Structures are given as C-alpha cells and as structure tokens.
Amino acid sequence: MSKRKSSETESIATILKEATGGILNEESLEAIEQAFNEEVEKRAELREQAALELQDKEYSEKLIKVLEAIDQDKTRKLRKVVEAIDRNNAIKLKKVIKKYNKALTGDALTFKESVVKHISDYLELYIEELIPQSAINEAVKNKKAYTVLEGLRSQLSIGSSLLDESVRTAVIDGKQQIDSLQNKLHEKEQELKQLSENYRLVAANLLLEQKSAGLPAKKKEYLKKVLGSRSVEFINENFDYTLKLYDKKENEQLNVLKEEAFNSRKVKVETPEIEDLILRERVSRPTPVQNSTNIYVEQLNKFSR
Amino acid sequence: MNKNIHKKFLNRFVSDILSENYNSANKALYNVIKYKIKQKIASASKNKLF
C-alpha cells in the first residue's frame, strides 16, 4: 500500500509538475504532496473504519445466528441426554425401590423376628441365672405355707400378739380377768333374776292380799291356791273370773249337799215324779269330784261331759 | 395370655431399639422381664407343691 501510495505521490508530483509546467517549485510541490497525502490517509482511515464497522456488524449477526443454532442444537442434544439419563435413573431407582421394599418387608421382618427370638432366649438365660427356677419354686412354696398358716391362725383365732413371748403373759392375764369378770357377771345376772322373781311373787301376793281383803278365809285360801304363783298382770286379768268360778262351784256344792240332805231325811213325802226326775238328773250328770279345788280339773270335767 | 403380653413387649422393645427410642425401650424391657418372672412363678404355682 505504501508502495502504491509512494507511486501515487510520485505520480501526483509529476502530474502537477507537468501540469504547471514547472511553475511550482519543489517546496510547493512537496507541501501539496504532503497535504494531499495526509488527506488521502485520513480518508483511507475513515473508509477503513466504516468498512470494519460494517464487517463487525455482519460478523456479529452471523455469530449470533451461529450461536443460536449451536444453542438450539446443544439444547436438543442435552434434552435427549437428560431424557436418556432420567429414563436410566428411573429404571435404576425402580430397581432400588424394589430391592429396599423386599428388604423392608421380608428381610427386615426376618431379622426382627430373629432378634426377638435371640433376645428372648438371652433374657430367659439371664433370668434363669439370676433367679433360678428352684428359688422361685421355694418362694412359691413358702408363700403358700405362709398363706396356709395365716388361714390356720385366723381359723384358730391365734393373733400375732400371742406369738410374742413378752406379750403372751399379759394376754393370758387379760384373758383370765375377762373370764373371772364374765363369771361374776353371770352370778350377778342369776342374783338379779332371783330377785326379780322374788319381787314378782311379793308384788303378786300383795296385790292378791289387797284384792281379797274383805273376802272370807276359805275364798281367800282358794284364790291364793289358784293365783298365788301367777304374775300381777295375770291376777289383774283373771281375779274376777276366778272369783265367779269359785262362787259357781260353791253353789254347785251347796246343791249337792241339799240333795244329799233331802235324800237322807227321815220323813219322806211321796213324790215319785220329783224323785225320778232328780235320779235321772244324777244319772245323766255325775257328781263332781269332792274337795276338788283345782279349777282346771273342773273345767276338764265339764268338757268331758 | 401372659405369653402374648411378653411377646408384645419384646416386639416393642426391638422396635424401639431399632428406632433409637431408648426410654420406651427401657420400659418395654422392664415389662418383658416382669412378665417372664410372672410366667416362671405361674409355672411354679401350677406344679403341685402341696
């Protein structure tokens, strides 16, 4: 380019020298040539810049297109790769899931059962070592014996205090005291009973005396015989009845005596009808028991008629 | 019945141990030992000692 420029510069200086016919001196020609060259260089630079800018623009557009194309291609390829990896991983994961499911459901359960069995056996042995079956048997036996003894104790009324030597004497002494007091109480009860009985008899006799105060001696004796051993209430209830019974009995005795006197009289009046009647009556009614003072026997005779 | 309870507690003990739940495992172990001893006492009572 510099060769071309120098050739062009030579040609412009030559052209001007030839055109002016040697009017312009060498210095003017050099100045013109210099100005011309500077201008040419300036313009060349401007053109170069414009061309470069244009080129940059074109290249960048092309580059963008190329990059986009590359991106699209890579994206497509990457998607395919990702899909392939996903599929592969999914298949592998499914296999892993299956394996772990199997391990969890089958193997883990088997493992757990075996662990349970081993621990159970171990605990069995450990407990057997610490607490042997013979010791447990003995303890159970002791417990049962204790229960039986407790039952016997409660059945035989033997308290735990009796088992103690120091308390036994006091308990025996207490028992003796209780027994003697119970005997005394029994005696007192007997005395009280006797006194009550005596009081009842005295009260009954007093009442009988009061009630039979104005009566004849024979009646009084009869009343004493019948009601003497009775209670006050009985005497109150049955006094009048006994009195009436006595009167009735006395009347009957009088009638009997009258009949006897009538039959044994020396002067007899012929009254066969009356005699027959009396005789018939005597046959139909037997003579009451003489000297019978017992009211109950008399009542029984009445009922037997 | 005791046997089932003891097995139940033993299973719980193993589960608790595997899940690192030691407090619960401790209780379960206590119950296992308790029911094992009860079983022993029951078997001793069944034997005709009297």
Coordinates of C-alpha atoms in Angstrom, one line a residue, chain A residues 61-215:
Chain A
E61 CA -25.1 -11.0 13.2
K62 CA -23.7 -14.1 11.7
L63 CA -22.1 -15.0 15.0
I64 CA -25.4 -14.6 16.8
K65 CA -27.1 -16.8 14.3
V66 CA -24.4 -19.4 14.6
L67 CA -24.6 -19.2 18.4
E68 CA -28.3 -19.6 18.4
A69 CA -28.0 -22.5 16.0
I70 CA -25.4 -24.1 18.2
D71 CA -27.5 -23.4 21.3
Q72 CA -30.6 -25.0 19.8
D73 CA -28.6 -27.9 18.7
K74 CA -27.0 -28.3 22.1
T75 CA -30.3 -27.9 23.8
R76 CA -31.8 -30.5 21.7
K77 CA -28.9 -32.8 22.3
L78 CA -28.9 -32.1 26.0
R79 CA -32.6 -32.7 26.3
K80 CA -32.1 -36.1 24.7
V81 CA -29.2 -36.8 27.0
V82 CA -31.3 -35.7 30.1
E83 CA -34.2 -37.8 29.0
A84 CA -31.9 -40.8 28.5
I85 CA -30.3 -40.2 31.9
D86 CA -33.7 -39.8 33.5
R87 CA -35.0 -43.0 32.0
N88 CA -31.9 -44.8 33.1
N89 CA -32.0 -43.4 36.6
A90 CA -35.8 -44.1 36.9
I91 CA -35.2 -47.7 35.9
K92 CA -32.3 -48.0 38.4
L93 CA -34.4 -46.2 41.1
K94 CA -37.3 -48.7 40.5
K95 CA -34.8 -51.5 40.9
V96 CA -33.5 -49.9 44.1
I97 CA -37.1 -49.4 45.4
K98 CA -38.0 -53.0 44.7
K99 CA -34.8 -54.1 46.4
Y100 CA -35.4 -52.0 49.5
N101 CA -39.1 -52.9 49.6
K102 CA -38.1 -56.5 49.6
A103 CA -35.5 -55.8 52.2
L104 CA -38.0 -54.0 54.4
T105 CA -40.9 -56.4 54.1
G106 CA -39.0 -59.7 54.0
D107 CA -35.5 -59.4 55.3
A108 CA -36.2 -56.8 58.0
L109 CA -39.1 -58.9 59.4
T110 CA -37.0 -62.0 59.4
F111 CA -34.2 -60.1 61.0
K112 CA -36.6 -58.6 63.6
E113 CA -38.0 -62.0 64.4
S114 CA -34.6 -63.5 64.8
V115 CA -33.5 -60.6 67.0
V116 CA -36.7 -61.0 69.1
K117 CA -36.0 -64.7 69.5
H118 CA -32.4 -64.2 70.4
I119 CA -33.2 -61.5 72.9
S120 CA -35.9 -63.7 74.4
D121 CA -33.5 -66.6 74.8
Y122 CA -30.9 -64.4 76.2
L123 CA -33.3 -62.9 78.8
E124 CA -34.5 -66.3 79.6
L125 CA -31.0 -67.5 80.3
Y126 CA -30.1 -64.3 82.2
I127 CA -33.2 -64.5 84.4
E128 CA -32.5 -68.2 85.0
E129 CA -29.0 -67.4 86.1
L130 CA -30.1 -64.6 88.4
I131 CA -33.3 -66.2 89.8
P132 CA -33.2 -69.9 89.3
Q133 CA -36.4 -71.8 89.0
S134 CA -35.7 -73.8 92.1
A135 CA -35.6 -70.5 94.1
I136 CA -38.9 -69.4 92.6
N137 CA -40.4 -72.8 93.5
E138 CA -39.1 -72.4 97.0
A139 CA -40.5 -68.9 97.3
V140 CA -43.9 -70.0 96.0
K141 CA -43.8 -72.9 98.5
N142 CA -43.0 -70.5 101.3
K143 CA -45.7 -68.1 100.2
K144 CA -48.2 -70.9 100.1
A145 CA -47.1 -72.2 103.5
Y146 CA -47.5 -68.7 104.9
T147 CA -51.0 -68.4 103.4
V148 CA -52.0 -71.7 104.9
L149 CA -50.5 -70.7 108.3
E150 CA -52.4 -67.4 108.1
G151 CA -55.6 -69.3 107.4
L152 CA -55.0 -71.7 110.3
R153 CA -54.2 -68.8 112.5
S154 CA -57.4 -67.0 111.6
Q155 CA -59.3 -70.2 112.0
L156 CA -57.9 -70.9 115.4
S157 CA -58.1 -67.2 116.5
I158 CA -54.4 -67.0 117.2
G159 CA -53.3 -63.4 116.9
S160 CA -49.8 -62.3 116.1
S161 CA -49.6 -60.9 119.6
L162 CA -49.8 -64.3 121.0
L163 CA -46.6 -65.3 119.2
D164 CA -44.6 -62.7 121.1
E165 CA -43.3 -64.1 124.4
S166 CA -43.3 -60.7 126.1
V167 CA -46.9 -60.1 125.3
R168 CA -48.2 -63.6 125.9
T169 CA -48.3 -63.3 129.8
A170 CA -50.2 -60.0 129.6
V171 CA -52.7 -61.5 127.1
I172 CA -53.2 -64.6 129.3
D173 CA -53.7 -62.4 132.4
G174 CA -56.2 -60.3 130.4
K175 CA -58.0 -63.5 129.3
Q176 CA -58.2 -64.7 133.0
Q177 CA -59.5 -61.3 134.1
I178 CA -62.1 -61.4 131.4
D179 CA -63.1 -64.9 132.3
S180 CA -63.5 -64.1 136.1
L181 CA -65.4 -60.9 135.2
Q182 CA -67.7 -63.0 133.0
N183 CA -68.3 -65.4 135.8
K184 CA -69.1 -62.6 138.2
L185 CA -71.4 -61.1 135.7
H186 CA -73.1 -64.4 135.3
E187 CA -73.6 -64.8 139.1
K188 CA -74.9 -61.2 139.3
E189 CA -77.3 -62.0 136.5
Q190 CA -78.5 -65.1 138.4
E191 CA -79.0 -63.0 141.5
L192 CA -80.9 -60.3 139.6
K193 CA -83.1 -63.0 138.1
Q194 CA -83.8 -64.4 141.6
L195 CA -84.5 -61.0 143.0
S196 CA -86.8 -60.2 140.1
E197 CA -88.7 -63.5 140.6
N198 CA -89.0 -62.7 144.4
Y199 CA -90.2 -59.2 143.6
R200 CA -92.7 -60.5 141.2
L201 CA -94.0 -63.0 143.8
V202 CA -94.2 -60.4 146.5
A203 CA -95.9 -58.0 144.2
A204 CA -98.4 -60.7 143.1
N205 CA -99.1 -61.7 146.8
L206 CA -99.5 -58.1 147.8
L207 CA -102.0 -57.5 145.0
L208 CA -103.8 -60.7 145.8
E209 CA -104.0 -59.7 149.5
Q210 CA -105.3 -56.2 148.6
K211 CA -107.9 -57.6 146.2
S212 CA -109.1 -60.4 148.6
A213 CA -109.0 -58.1 151.7
G214 CA -112.7 -58.3 152.6
L215 CA -113.4 -61.9 151.4

